[in-house]
Amino acid sequence: MVKVSVKWSGKKFDDLDLDTSESPELFKNQIYSLTGVPPERQKIMIKGGIMKDDSDLSKLNVKEGHTFMMMGTAGELPKAPPKPVVFLEDMSDKQLAQALDIPAGLENLGNTCYMNATLQSLRVMPELHTALNRYQGGITGMDARGNLTASLRDLYKQLSSTTEGFPPLIFWQMLRQAFPQFSQSGAGGMPMQQDAEECWGELISVLKSKLPADSASNQTFVEQYMTGRLTSELKCIEAPEEPPVIDTETFSKLDCHISISTNFMQNGIQDSLKQDIEKHSATLDRTAQYQKISKVSRLPQYLVVHFIRFFWKPSERVRAKILRKVKFPLDWDATELCTPELQNKYSKIKEKLREVDDKKLEQERERKKRKTQEDDVAEEKTEKTTTASTSMDVDTSSQKVDWNEFIDQDLKNDAGANVTGQYELCSVLTHVGRSADSGHYISWVKKGGSEWLKYDDDKVSIVKEEDIQKLDGGGDWPMAYIVLYRAKKLD
C-alpha cells in the first residue's frame, strides 16, 4: 500500500491509497468518489500508456508520493438517498409488510379463523375481484345474500388499501345473518369454531346466485370459472345386458376420499368418482347392485379439491379427523380424470407442451455443458461465454409458439374453461387439530416463483415452496383440507 496523488482538470488530490496487490478497479473507484469521473471514462497515465482494468499494478514500481495524471469528463456525482436507509431488523410490522410486499391479514374475531382462511384463499382469483366490482348492490334492505356479496366486495377493497391486520366485522355480521349456523356460541358466549369447508361452500353458492352474469357468456363468475361438468355412466352389475344410464351434472369441487390405501390426491379423487349403489332393477324386478363411474367432461379455470378428512365418531359424538398423509402435486395434469372425448380435445396441445418442455430441458443441459468447459485463456473464455449466450438467445426466440394453433376450437370458445388440462397449485387451506369443531385454520397462497404467503389470521409471512409440500398430513401439523388449482398460463 502506497500513498499517491492524482492531478485532474487543474486540481490535485493527495493521499490516495494505492494497493498494488489489487486490481486497478479499486483505485479507479476511489478517484470516482473524489472527482465524479466514472471509471470507464478515466484515462490514467502510466509508463508505457494508459492504466487498464487488467494492468498489473505491482509491476509499475510506484513509489510513495507518486503523482498520476488523469484525463476524463466528470458525470453527475452520486446523490445521497432521499430517505435514510432502514434495515429490515429495525422496521415496524407495517414498514416490513410494505418493503416485502406482504398483503394485509384478517383479525380473528373469536374462533373466526375458518372464515379468514376461506376469504384469503378465494382472494387469489383476480376474476373474482372483477366480478365483485361489477356488483352494484349495497348493504341495505332484507336481501341477506346480497348484503353478504356487497360486504365481500368492500372487504377485498379495504384489504387492498392497507398492510395492517384488518377486522372483518361487517362481513362477519352479514355472514351470520345469511347463515345463522355460524352464529353459534359456546361457553361464556365465545363464538364456536366452524367448518371452513361449509363456509367455503355457502359463500360459493351466494356468489353463484348474486354476482352479475357476463354479457358474452350469460354466466356468473362461479359458473364460468369454477364450475366443471361430470358425465356419469350407471351400470347394473348383476344384469350386464341392462342398458347403462348416461347422465351429466355440474360440480364446484371434487372430493378426495381418504382410505387406508390413499397416498396421493389423484387416487382419492378417482375413488370418489366411483360409487356402488343399490337400486331397483327393471330388468331383474328387484333391488340390485349398480356401479356409477363419473368422468370429467369440463375442466374449469379454477379447480377446487376437498380432502374428506372428517367423519362422525358416534362413541365420542364428534366429527373426528383422518390424519393420514396424502400428497398433492404442485403441478397437475388433470386430463387423467377426463372423458375420452375431452382427452382427445387436449391431445394436440399436450403434445406441443411436451415438445416445448423437452426443448427447454435440452437447452438447459447444453447450457450446463458449456459452463463446465473452462479455458485457460481469459479472452477465449470470454469469447466462448458470449458465443454461448448469443446461441441461447437465438434458441429461446425460436421457441415462441402460437398456441392458438394447438388449442381445440370448442375449448377456445368455452370462456372460463381450462384449455390445456394443466394446473398449478395457487392456494391451500389447512386445518390443525383433531376434530372439525376445534383446532385452527390457516391459508397458504402462492405469491410468485417459489414464494408463498402464509395467512395465519392477521399474521402474514413469506414461506417457501418446500413448506407447502409439508402440508400433506400425517400428524399434529397443518394439513391440506381444501386446495385450489388454477389453469397454467401459456407462455
One Martini backbone bead per residue (centre of mass of N, CA, C, O) as a GRO file, in nm:
protein
  491
    1MET     BB    1   0.094   0.038   0.025
    2VAL     BB    2   0.041   0.364  -0.125
    3LYS     BB    3   0.093   0.709  -0.153
    4VAL     BB    4  -0.098   0.918  -0.376
    5SER     BB    5  -0.152   1.122  -0.665
    6VAL     BB    6  -0.398   1.336  -0.848
    7LYS     BB    7  -0.427   1.487  -1.169
    8TRP     BB    8  -0.721   1.706  -1.248
    9SER     BB    9  -0.834   1.979  -1.391
   10GLY     BB   10  -0.626   2.155  -1.192
   11LYS     BB   11  -0.626   1.928  -0.978
   12LYS     BB   12  -0.531   1.794  -0.647
   13PHE     BB   13  -0.504   1.457  -0.509
   14ASP     BB   14  -0.425   1.344  -0.200
   15ASP     BB   15  -0.378   1.054  -0.027
   16LEU     BB   16  -0.395   0.795  -0.194
   17ASP     BB   17  -0.477   0.460  -0.207
   18LEU     BB   18  -0.242   0.203  -0.324
   19ASP     BB   19  -0.303  -0.132  -0.415
   20THR     BB   20  -0.083  -0.345  -0.582
   21SER     BB   21  -0.262  -0.623  -0.529
   22GLU     BB   22  -0.479  -0.493  -0.683
   23SER     BB   23  -0.703  -0.375  -0.881
   24PRO     BB   24  -0.773  -0.081  -1.053
   25GLU     BB   25  -1.074  -0.053  -0.973
   26LEU     BB   26  -1.037   0.051  -0.683
   27PHE     BB   27  -0.887   0.315  -0.756
   28LYS     BB   28  -1.103   0.432  -0.949
   29ASN     BB   29  -1.329   0.457  -0.732
   30GLN     BB   30  -1.184   0.666  -0.565
   31ILE     BB   31  -1.175   0.884  -0.786
   32TYR     BB   32  -1.482   0.900  -0.833
   33SER     BB   33  -1.553   1.010  -0.541
   34LEU     BB   34  -1.385   1.287  -0.602
   35THR     BB   35  -1.458   1.365  -0.929
   36GLY     BB   36  -1.695   1.201  -1.106
   37VAL     BB   37  -1.528   0.997  -1.273
   38PRO     BB   38  -1.583   0.739  -1.438
   39PRO     BB   39  -1.396   0.460  -1.492
   40GLU     BB   40  -1.454   0.447  -1.813
   41ARG     BB   41  -1.327   0.763  -1.841
   42GLN     BB   42  -1.050   0.697  -1.736
   43LYS     BB   43  -0.713   0.844  -1.798
   44ILE     BB   44  -0.429   0.686  -1.677
   45MET     BB   45  -0.101   0.759  -1.650
   46ILE     BB   46   0.158   0.544  -1.761
   47LYS     BB   47   0.405   0.352  -1.826
   48GLY     BB   48   0.329   0.294  -2.169
   49GLY     BB   49   0.038   0.447  -2.098
   50ILE     BB   50  -0.274   0.311  -1.993
   51MET     BB   51  -0.476   0.228  -1.747
   52LYS     BB   52  -0.603  -0.086  -1.692
   53ASP     BB   53  -0.803  -0.330  -1.556
   54ASP     BB   54  -0.546  -0.551  -1.615
   55SER     BB   55  -0.333  -0.418  -1.470
   56ASP     BB   56  -0.014  -0.452  -1.311
   57LEU     BB   57   0.077  -0.275  -1.032
   58SER     BB   58   0.340  -0.430  -0.931
   59LYS     BB   59   0.504  -0.343  -1.216
   60LEU     BB   60   0.530  -0.013  -1.172
   61ASN     BB   61   0.691   0.095  -0.927
   62VAL     BB   62   0.549   0.260  -0.708
   63LYS     BB   63   0.593   0.544  -0.526
   64GLU     BB   64   0.594   0.745  -0.276
   65GLY     BB   65   0.412   1.028  -0.401
   66HIS     BB   66   0.300   0.972  -0.659
   67THR     BB   67   0.193   1.118  -0.978
   68PHE     BB   68  -0.106   1.123  -1.149
   69MET     BB   69  -0.242   1.147  -1.468
   70MET     BB   70  -0.575   1.276  -1.565
   71MET     BB   71  -0.846   1.195  -1.782
   72GLY     BB   72  -1.185   1.327  -1.789
   73THR     BB   73  -1.536   1.319  -1.762
   74ALA     BB   74  -1.770   1.427  -1.560
   75GLY     BB   75  -2.029   1.332  -1.378
   76GLU     BB   76  -2.275   1.274  -1.179
   77LEU     BB   77  -2.294   1.269  -0.862
   78PRO     BB   78  -2.380   1.081  -0.621
   79LYS     BB   79  -2.670   1.053  -0.444
   80ALA     BB   80  -2.833   1.076  -0.179
   81PRO     BB   81  -3.067   0.940  -0.022
   82PRO     BB   82  -3.379   1.071   0.047
   83LYS     BB   83  -3.373   0.833   0.251
   84PRO     BB   84  -3.305   0.665   0.504
   85VAL     BB   85  -3.167   0.376   0.586
   86VAL     BB   86  -3.361   0.074   0.651
   87PHE     BB   87  -3.357  -0.199   0.830
   88LEU     BB   88  -3.536  -0.478   0.883
   89GLU     BB   89  -3.483  -0.497   1.201
   90ASP     BB   90  -3.601  -0.179   1.228
   91MET     BB   91  -3.879  -0.247   1.147
   92SER     BB   92  -4.195  -0.237   1.126
   93ASP     BB   93  -4.461  -0.417   1.036
   94LYS     BB   94  -4.553  -0.215   0.819
   95GLN     BB   95  -4.278  -0.174   0.677
   96LEU     BB   96  -4.230  -0.473   0.613
   97ALA     BB   97  -4.481  -0.518   0.435
   98GLN     BB   98  -4.399  -0.304   0.221
   99ALA     BB   99  -4.112  -0.412   0.145
  100LEU     BB  100  -4.227  -0.729   0.093
  101ASP     BB  101  -4.514  -0.740  -0.017
  102ILE     BB  102  -4.741  -0.768   0.220
  103PRO     BB  103  -5.037  -0.845   0.286
  104ALA     BB  104  -5.324  -0.840   0.447
  105GLY     BB  105  -5.483  -0.936   0.725
  106LEU     BB  106  -5.706  -1.107   0.960
  107GLU     BB  107  -5.886  -1.072   1.223
  108ASN     BB  108  -5.972  -1.234   1.513
  109LEU     BB  109  -6.317  -1.257   1.649
  110GLY     BB  110  -6.358  -1.553   1.742
  111ASN     BB  111  -6.321  -1.829   1.583
  112THR     BB  112  -6.253  -1.703   1.258
  113CYS     BB  113  -6.042  -1.872   1.087
  114TYR     BB  114  -6.228  -2.010   0.879
  115MET     BB  115  -6.300  -1.740   0.735
  116ASN     BB  116  -6.021  -1.618   0.678
  117ALA     BB  117  -5.908  -1.854   0.508
  118THR     BB  118  -6.124  -1.843   0.287
  119LEU     BB  119  -6.081  -1.548   0.192
  120GLN     BB  120  -5.776  -1.576   0.113
  121SER     BB  121  -5.807  -1.805  -0.096
  122LEU     BB  122  -6.013  -1.652  -0.289
  123ARG     BB  123  -5.833  -1.388  -0.344
  124VAL     BB  124  -5.646  -1.513  -0.585
  125MET     BB  125  -5.888  -1.429  -0.783
  126PRO     BB  126  -5.920  -1.180  -1.014
  127GLU     BB  127  -6.206  -1.244  -1.136
  128LEU     BB  128  -6.357  -1.195  -0.871
  129HIS     BB  129  -6.299  -0.894  -0.842
  130THR     BB  130  -6.434  -0.809  -1.105
  131ALA     BB  131  -6.718  -0.915  -1.034
  132LEU     BB  132  -6.755  -0.753  -0.769
  133ASN     BB  133  -6.721  -0.463  -0.904
  134ARG     BB  134  -7.001  -0.515  -1.072
  135TYR     BB  135  -7.148  -0.497  -0.816
  136GLN     BB  136  -7.420  -0.272  -0.710
  137GLY     BB  137  -7.476  -0.347  -0.436
  138GLY     BB  138  -7.572  -0.303  -0.100
  139ILE     BB  139  -7.607  -0.255   0.259
  140THR     BB  140  -7.938  -0.334   0.228
  141GLY     BB  141  -8.203  -0.450   0.351
  142MET     BB  142  -8.323  -0.810   0.318
  143ASP     BB  143  -8.071  -0.908   0.146
  144ALA     BB  144  -7.846  -1.119   0.268
  145ARG     BB  145  -7.683  -1.208   0.013
  146GLY     BB  146  -7.628  -0.925  -0.097
  147ASN     BB  147  -7.481  -0.820   0.154
  148LEU     BB  148  -7.250  -1.027   0.143
  149THR     BB  149  -7.139  -0.946  -0.134
  150ALA     BB  150  -7.081  -0.646  -0.066
  151SER     BB  151  -6.889  -0.704   0.178
  152LEU     BB  152  -6.674  -0.851   0.010
  153ARG     BB  153  -6.603  -0.626  -0.180
  154ASP     BB  154  -6.520  -0.419   0.042
  155LEU     BB  155  -6.304  -0.591   0.184
  156TYR     BB  156  -6.106  -0.623  -0.055
  157LYS     BB  157  -6.055  -0.320  -0.084
  158GLN     BB  158  -5.943  -0.273   0.202
  159LEU     BB  159  -5.704  -0.475   0.179
  160SER     BB  160  -5.566  -0.316  -0.071
  161SER     BB  161  -5.521  -0.038   0.133
  162THR     BB  162  -5.352  -0.231   0.330
  163THR     BB  163  -5.098  -0.377   0.580
  164GLU     BB  164  -5.292  -0.429   0.805
  165GLY     BB  165  -5.481  -0.563   1.019
  166PHE     BB  166  -5.824  -0.665   0.960
  167PRO     BB  167  -6.160  -0.618   1.060
  168PRO     BB  168  -6.440  -0.836   0.956
  169LEU     BB  169  -6.722  -0.732   1.077
  170ILE     BB  170  -6.934  -0.700   0.850
  171PHE     BB  171  -6.904  -0.975   0.718
  172TRP     BB  172  -6.970  -1.143   0.970
  173GLN     BB  173  -7.255  -1.032   1.002
  174MET     BB  174  -7.360  -1.121   0.718
  175LEU     BB  175  -7.303  -1.423   0.750
  176ARG     BB  176  -7.497  -1.469   0.998
  177GLN     BB  177  -7.753  -1.374   0.855
  178ALA     BB  178  -7.744  -1.584   0.616
  179PHE     BB  179  -7.593  -1.800   0.837
  180PRO     BB  180  -7.681  -1.897   1.154
  181GLN     BB  181  -7.470  -2.129   1.219
  182PHE     BB  182  -7.233  -1.898   1.267
  183SER     BB  183  -7.369  -1.802   1.564
  184GLN     BB  184  -7.259  -1.994   1.746
  185SER     BB  185  -7.219  -2.058   2.098
  186GLY     BB  186  -7.042  -2.095   2.384
  187ALA     BB  187  -6.876  -2.060   2.641
  188GLY     BB  188  -6.921  -1.727   2.733
  189GLY     BB  189  -7.009  -1.645   2.421
  190MET     BB  190  -6.819  -1.785   2.238
  191PRO     BB  191  -6.747  -1.852   1.938
  192MET     BB  192  -6.765  -2.113   1.735
  193GLN     BB  193  -6.626  -2.345   1.570
  194GLN     BB  194  -6.591  -2.396   1.220
  195ASP     BB  195  -6.637  -2.503   0.892
  196ALA     BB  196  -6.463  -2.416   0.611
  197GLU     BB  197  -6.620  -2.580   0.395
  198GLU     BB  198  -6.895  -2.459   0.460
  199CYS     BB  199  -6.820  -2.167   0.408
  200TRP     BB  200  -6.729  -2.203   0.119
  201GLY     BB  201  -6.997  -2.319   0.002
  202GLU     BB  202  -7.183  -2.080   0.077
  203LEU     BB  203  -7.026  -1.858  -0.073
  204ILE     BB  204  -7.046  -1.980  -0.358
  205SER     BB  205  -7.358  -1.981  -0.372
  206VAL     BB  206  -7.387  -1.674  -0.355
  207LEU     BB  207  -7.211  -1.592  -0.600
  208LYS     BB  208  -7.379  -1.750  -0.809
  209SER     BB  209  -7.654  -1.575  -0.751
  210LYS     BB  210  -7.534  -1.254  -0.739
  211LEU     BB  211  -7.357  -1.230  -0.962
  212PRO     BB  212  -7.302  -1.103  -1.253
  213ALA     BB  213  -7.337  -1.162  -1.573
  214ASP     BB  214  -7.190  -1.224  -1.854
  215SER     BB  215  -7.256  -1.090  -2.161
  216ALA     BB  216  -7.142  -1.322  -2.346
  217SER     BB  217  -7.222  -1.598  -2.162
  218ASN     BB  218  -7.439  -1.571  -1.927
  219GLN     BB  219  -7.234  -1.596  -1.677
  220THR     BB  220  -7.101  -1.645  -1.392
  221PHE     BB  221  -6.814  -1.676  -1.232
  222VAL     BB  222  -6.870  -1.962  -1.120
  223GLU     BB  223  -6.972  -2.092  -1.387
  224GLN     BB  224  -6.715  -2.019  -1.559
  225TYR     BB  225  -6.447  -2.075  -1.344
  226MET     BB  226  -6.570  -2.317  -1.114
  227THR     BB  227  -6.726  -2.505  -1.322
  228GLY     BB  228  -6.794  -2.831  -1.378
  229ARG     BB  229  -6.821  -3.155  -1.555
  230LEU     BB  230  -7.014  -3.458  -1.539
  231THR     BB  231  -6.994  -3.794  -1.668
  232SER     BB  232  -7.218  -4.065  -1.629
  233GLU     BB  233  -7.224  -4.430  -1.555
  234LEU     BB  234  -7.492  -4.667  -1.513
  235LYS     BB  235  -7.451  -5.001  -1.388
  236CYS     BB  236  -7.548  -5.334  -1.387
  237ILE     BB  237  -7.392  -5.597  -1.241
  238GLU     BB  238  -7.631  -5.830  -1.256
  239ALA     BB  239  -7.716  -5.681  -1.556
  240PRO     BB  240  -7.540  -5.631  -1.838
  241GLU     BB  241  -7.790  -5.597  -2.047
  242GLU     BB  242  -7.843  -5.340  -1.920
  243PRO     BB  243  -7.876  -5.030  -1.994
  244PRO     BB  244  -7.707  -4.761  -1.958
  245VAL     BB  245  -7.683  -4.458  -1.766
  246ILE     BB  246  -7.666  -4.130  -1.885
  247ASP     BB  247  -7.509  -3.846  -1.719
  248THR     BB  248  -7.522  -3.498  -1.610
  249GLU     BB  249  -7.309  -3.277  -1.402
  250THR     BB  250  -7.224  -3.040  -1.175
  251PHE     BB  251  -6.924  -2.874  -1.029
  252SER     BB  252  -6.719  -2.702  -0.755
  253LYS     BB  253  -6.598  -2.985  -0.655
  254LEU     BB  254  -6.361  -3.224  -0.550
  255ASP     BB  255  -6.328  -3.532  -0.402
  256CYS     BB  256  -6.108  -3.676  -0.142
  257HIS     BB  257  -6.076  -3.982  -0.058
  258ILE     BB  258  -5.985  -4.154   0.258
  259SER     BB  259  -5.791  -4.431   0.295
  260ILE     BB  260  -5.564  -4.685   0.376
  261SER     BB  261  -5.457  -4.646   0.049
  262THR     BB  262  -5.417  -4.335   0.051
  263ASN     BB  263  -5.145  -4.122  -0.098
  264PHE     BB  264  -5.302  -3.968  -0.331
  265MET     BB  265  -5.511  -3.741  -0.459
  266GLN     BB  266  -5.582  -3.878  -0.729
  267ASN     BB  267  -5.690  -4.142  -0.599
  268GLY     BB  268  -5.915  -4.013  -0.425
  269ILE     BB  269  -6.076  -3.904  -0.668
  270GLN     BB  270  -6.124  -4.166  -0.820
  271ASP     BB  271  -6.287  -4.297  -0.587
  272SER     BB  272  -6.519  -4.073  -0.585
  273LEU     BB  273  -6.605  -4.157  -0.899
  274LYS     BB  274  -6.691  -4.421  -0.742
  275GLN     BB  275  -7.007  -4.605  -0.716
  276ASP     BB  276  -7.206  -4.797  -0.497
  277ILE     BB  277  -7.539  -4.916  -0.581
  278GLU     BB  278  -7.875  -4.947  -0.462
  279LYS     BB  279  -8.139  -5.066  -0.686
  280HIS     BB  280  -8.391  -5.089  -0.896
  281SER     BB  281  -8.453  -5.345  -1.135
  282ALA     BB  282  -8.622  -5.390  -1.429
  283THR     BB  283  -8.496  -5.657  -1.523
  284LEU     BB  284  -8.515  -5.815  -1.224
  285ASP     BB  285  -8.733  -5.706  -1.020
  286ARG     BB  286  -8.506  -5.579  -0.817
  287THR     BB  287  -8.265  -5.541  -0.605
  288ALA     BB  288  -7.946  -5.399  -0.709
  289GLN     BB  289  -7.623  -5.376  -0.833
  290TYR     BB  290  -7.441  -5.072  -0.880
  291GLN     BB  291  -7.233  -4.867  -1.104
  292LYS     BB  292  -7.075  -4.541  -1.073
  293ILE     BB  293  -6.909  -4.361  -1.337
  294SER     BB  294  -6.702  -4.073  -1.344
  295LYS     BB  295  -6.636  -3.797  -1.569
  296VAL     BB  296  -6.471  -3.535  -1.704
  297SER     BB  297  -6.618  -3.272  -1.937
  298ARG     BB  298  -6.519  -3.016  -1.752
  299LEU     BB  299  -6.260  -2.777  -1.709
  300PRO     BB  300  -6.181  -2.534  -1.505
  301GLN     BB  301  -5.984  -2.275  -1.421
  302TYR     BB  302  -6.092  -2.353  -1.128
  303LEU     BB  303  -5.985  -2.611  -0.893
  304VAL     BB  304  -6.148  -2.792  -0.640
  305VAL     BB  305  -6.022  -2.968  -0.344
  306HIS     BB  306  -6.163  -3.205  -0.111
  307PHE     BB  307  -6.068  -3.328   0.193
  308ILE     BB  308  -6.190  -3.614   0.360
  309ARG     BB  309  -6.121  -3.577   0.711
  310PHE     BB  310  -6.418  -3.607   0.821
  311PHE     BB  311  -6.595  -3.795   1.084
  312TRP     BB  312  -6.833  -3.972   1.249
  313LYS     BB  313  -6.813  -4.035   1.613
  314PRO     BB  314  -7.029  -4.186   1.817
  315SER     BB  315  -6.875  -4.241   2.089
  316GLU     BB  316  -6.791  -3.908   2.095
  317ARG     BB  317  -6.961  -3.707   1.941
  318VAL     BB  318  -6.761  -3.650   1.677
  319ARG     BB  319  -6.563  -3.494   1.430
  320ALA     BB  320  -6.328  -3.665   1.312
  321LYS     BB  321  -5.983  -3.721   1.209
  322ILE     BB  322  -5.785  -3.769   0.924
  323LEU     BB  323  -5.417  -3.800   0.927
  324ARG     BB  324  -5.336  -3.890   0.668
  325LYS     BB  325  -5.103  -3.903   0.422
  326VAL     BB  326  -5.157  -3.673   0.138
  327LYS     BB  327  -5.049  -3.613  -0.166
  328PHE     BB  328  -4.986  -3.308  -0.355
  329PRO     BB  329  -4.957  -3.125  -0.637
  330LEU     BB  330  -4.821  -2.843  -0.791
  331ASP     BB  331  -4.846  -3.004  -1.059
  332TRP     BB  332  -5.134  -3.080  -1.287
  333ASP     BB  333  -5.269  -3.351  -1.470
  334ALA     BB  334  -5.629  -3.372  -1.525
  335THR     BB  335  -5.688  -3.566  -1.777
  336GLU     BB  336  -5.727  -3.843  -1.620
  337LEU     BB  337  -6.043  -3.756  -1.546
  338CYS     BB  338  -6.138  -3.774  -1.834
  339THR     BB  339  -6.291  -3.806  -2.105
  340PRO     BB  340  -6.215  -3.916  -2.411
  341GLU     BB  341  -6.315  -3.659  -2.558
  342LEU     BB  342  -6.145  -3.454  -2.391
  343GLN     BB  343  -5.869  -3.581  -2.433
  344ASN     BB  344  -5.868  -3.532  -2.740
  345LYS     BB  345  -5.871  -3.216  -2.717
  346TYR     BB  346  -5.580  -3.222  -2.556
  347SER     BB  347  -5.361  -3.367  -2.735
  348LYS     BB  348  -5.225  -3.138  -2.902
  349ILE     BB  349  -5.130  -2.949  -2.668
  350LYS     BB  350  -4.970  -3.167  -2.510
  351GLU     BB  351  -4.763  -3.231  -2.728
  352LYS     BB  352  -4.645  -2.941  -2.743
  353LEU     BB  353  -4.562  -2.912  -2.447
  354ARG     BB  354  -4.359  -3.145  -2.450
  355GLU     BB  355  -4.177  -3.028  -2.670
  356VAL     BB  356  -4.099  -2.767  -2.518
  357ASP     BB  357  -3.985  -2.903  -2.261
  358ASP     BB  358  -3.763  -3.065  -2.406
  359LYS     BB  359  -3.611  -2.815  -2.514
  360LYS     BB  360  -3.547  -2.690  -2.242
  361LEU     BB  361  -3.381  -2.927  -2.132
  362GLU     BB  362  -3.172  -2.929  -2.359
  363GLN     BB  363  -3.069  -2.637  -2.310
  364GLU     BB  364  -2.983  -2.677  -2.016
  365ARG     BB  365  -2.773  -2.894  -2.071
  366GLU     BB  366  -2.602  -2.722  -2.266
  367ARG     BB  367  -2.537  -2.495  -2.070
  368LYS     BB  368  -2.387  -2.673  -1.861
  369LYS     BB  369  -2.175  -2.778  -2.055
  370ARG     BB  370  -2.046  -2.505  -2.124
  371LYS     BB  371  -1.975  -2.417  -1.832
  372THR     BB  372  -1.755  -2.658  -1.790
  373GLN     BB  373  -1.582  -2.521  -2.027
  374GLU     BB  374  -1.277  -2.446  -1.962
  375ASP     BB  375  -1.033  -2.176  -2.000
  376ASP     BB  376  -0.716  -2.043  -1.974
  377VAL     BB  377  -0.805  -1.816  -2.159
  378ALA     BB  378  -0.978  -1.533  -2.106
  379GLU     BB  379  -1.063  -1.449  -2.392
  380GLU     BB  380  -1.182  -1.723  -2.477
  381LYS     BB  381  -1.385  -1.745  -2.249
  382THR     BB  382  -1.545  -1.490  -2.318
  383GLU     BB  383  -1.615  -1.566  -2.608
  384LYS     BB  384  -1.768  -1.829  -2.534
  385THR     BB  385  -1.985  -1.701  -2.357
  386THR     BB  386  -2.100  -1.513  -2.576
  387THR     BB  387  -2.174  -1.735  -2.777
  388ALA     BB  388  -2.361  -1.893  -2.589
  389SER     BB  389  -2.558  -1.662  -2.535
  390THR     BB  390  -2.643  -1.614  -2.827
  391SER     BB  391  -2.746  -1.901  -2.880
  392MET     BB  392  -2.969  -1.894  -2.662
  393ASP     BB  393  -3.128  -1.657  -2.775
  394VAL     BB  394  -3.206  -1.796  -3.035
  395ASP     BB  395  -3.348  -2.043  -2.912
  396THR     BB  396  -3.564  -1.888  -2.752
  397SER     BB  397  -3.699  -1.736  -2.990
  398SER     BB  398  -3.774  -2.012  -3.144
  399GLN     BB  399  -4.003  -2.095  -2.913
  400LYS     BB  400  -4.221  -1.942  -3.017
  401VAL     BB  401  -4.579  -1.980  -2.977
  402ASP     BB  402  -4.887  -2.049  -3.141
  403TRP     BB  403  -5.137  -2.172  -2.949
  404ASN     BB  404  -5.396  -2.155  -3.131
  405GLU     BB  405  -5.315  -2.406  -3.311
  406PHE     BB  406  -5.358  -2.622  -3.043
  407ILE     BB  407  -5.639  -2.533  -2.970
  408ASP     BB  408  -5.938  -2.619  -2.920
  409GLN     BB  409  -6.223  -2.472  -3.033
  410ASP     BB  410  -6.422  -2.542  -2.804
  411LEU     BB  411  -6.234  -2.440  -2.573
  412LYS     BB  412  -6.198  -2.150  -2.681
  413ASN     BB  413  -6.520  -2.088  -2.660
  414ASP     BB  414  -6.489  -2.163  -2.346
  415ALA     BB  415  -6.529  -1.954  -2.114
  416GLY     BB  416  -6.334  -2.066  -1.829
  417ALA     BB  417  -6.170  -2.285  -1.944
  418ASN     BB  418  -5.942  -2.542  -1.968
  419VAL     BB  419  -5.719  -2.573  -2.252
  420THR     BB  420  -5.497  -2.806  -2.121
  421GLY     BB  421  -5.528  -2.954  -1.819
  422GLN     BB  422  -5.334  -2.763  -1.663
  423TYR     BB  423  -5.198  -2.721  -1.328
  424GLU     BB  424  -5.167  -2.492  -1.045
  425LEU     BB  425  -5.093  -2.417  -0.736
  426CYS     BB  426  -5.250  -2.137  -0.525
  427SER     BB  427  -5.406  -2.284  -0.272
  428VAL     BB  428  -5.415  -2.353   0.093
  429LEU     BB  429  -5.630  -2.512   0.326
  430THR     BB  430  -5.581  -2.554   0.671
  431HIS     BB  431  -5.568  -2.803   0.943
  432VAL     BB  432  -5.540  -2.804   1.303
  433GLY     BB  433  -5.627  -3.101   1.460
  434ARG     BB  434  -5.892  -3.349   1.569
  435SER     BB  435  -6.139  -3.154   1.487
  436ALA     BB  436  -6.390  -2.954   1.341
  437ASP     BB  437  -6.459  -2.803   1.637
  438SER     BB  438  -6.148  -2.745   1.620
  439GLY     BB  439  -5.871  -2.564   1.608
  440HIS     BB  440  -5.692  -2.450   1.299
  441TYR     BB  441  -5.684  -2.203   1.040
  442ILE     BB  442  -5.500  -2.180   0.720
  443SER     BB  443  -5.353  -1.978   0.465
  444TRP     BB  444  -5.201  -2.060   0.138
  445VAL     BB  445  -5.036  -1.838  -0.098
  446LYS     BB  446  -4.932  -1.763  -0.400
  447LYS     BB  447  -4.692  -1.516  -0.501
  448GLY     BB  448  -4.419  -1.627  -0.648
  449GLY     BB  449  -4.260  -1.865  -0.766
  450SER     BB  450  -4.135  -1.995  -0.449
  451GLU     BB  451  -4.344  -1.806  -0.314
  452TRP     BB  452  -4.535  -1.773  -0.009
  453LEU     BB  453  -4.836  -1.714   0.180
  454LYS     BB  454  -4.906  -1.683   0.529
  455TYR     BB  455  -5.239  -1.696   0.673
  456ASP     BB  456  -5.255  -1.609   1.022
  457ASP     BB  457  -5.463  -1.415   1.003
  458ASP     BB  458  -5.278  -1.124   1.088
  459LYS     BB  459  -5.042  -1.320   1.016
  460VAL     BB  460  -4.793  -1.245   0.770
  461SER     BB  461  -4.589  -1.465   0.563
  462ILE     BB  462  -4.298  -1.591   0.415
  463VAL     BB  463  -4.271  -1.882   0.213
  464LYS     BB  464  -4.185  -2.189   0.090
  465GLU     BB  465  -4.245  -2.457  -0.112
  466GLU     BB  466  -4.155  -2.671   0.098
  467ASP     BB  467  -4.384  -2.600   0.304
  468ILE     BB  468  -4.622  -2.702   0.128
  469GLN     BB  469  -4.526  -3.010   0.114
  470LYS     BB  470  -4.593  -3.042   0.440
  471LEU     BB  471  -4.934  -3.040   0.401
  472ASP     BB  472  -5.010  -3.378   0.390
  473GLY     BB  473  -4.976  -3.483   0.674
  474GLY     BB  474  -4.940  -3.714   0.974
  475GLY     BB  475  -5.027  -3.494   1.207
  476ASP     BB  476  -4.974  -3.216   1.430
  477TRP     BB  477  -5.033  -3.045   1.148
  478PRO     BB  478  -5.082  -2.868   0.893
  479MET     BB  479  -5.349  -2.969   0.666
  480ALA     BB  480  -5.498  -3.039   0.391
  481TYR     BB  481  -5.846  -2.949   0.289
  482ILE     BB  482  -5.820  -2.709   0.069
  483VAL     BB  483  -5.764  -2.691  -0.282
  484LEU     BB  484  -5.629  -2.459  -0.534
  485TYR     BB  485  -5.653  -2.454  -0.884
  486ARG     BB  486  -5.486  -2.329  -1.178
  487ALA     BB  487  -5.448  -2.250  -1.483
  488LYS     BB  488  -5.209  -2.262  -1.697
  489LYS     BB  489  -5.000  -2.053  -1.854
  490LEU     BB  490  -4.916  -1.947  -2.168
  491ASP     BB  491  -4.606  -1.833  -2.304
   0.00000   0.00000   0.00000
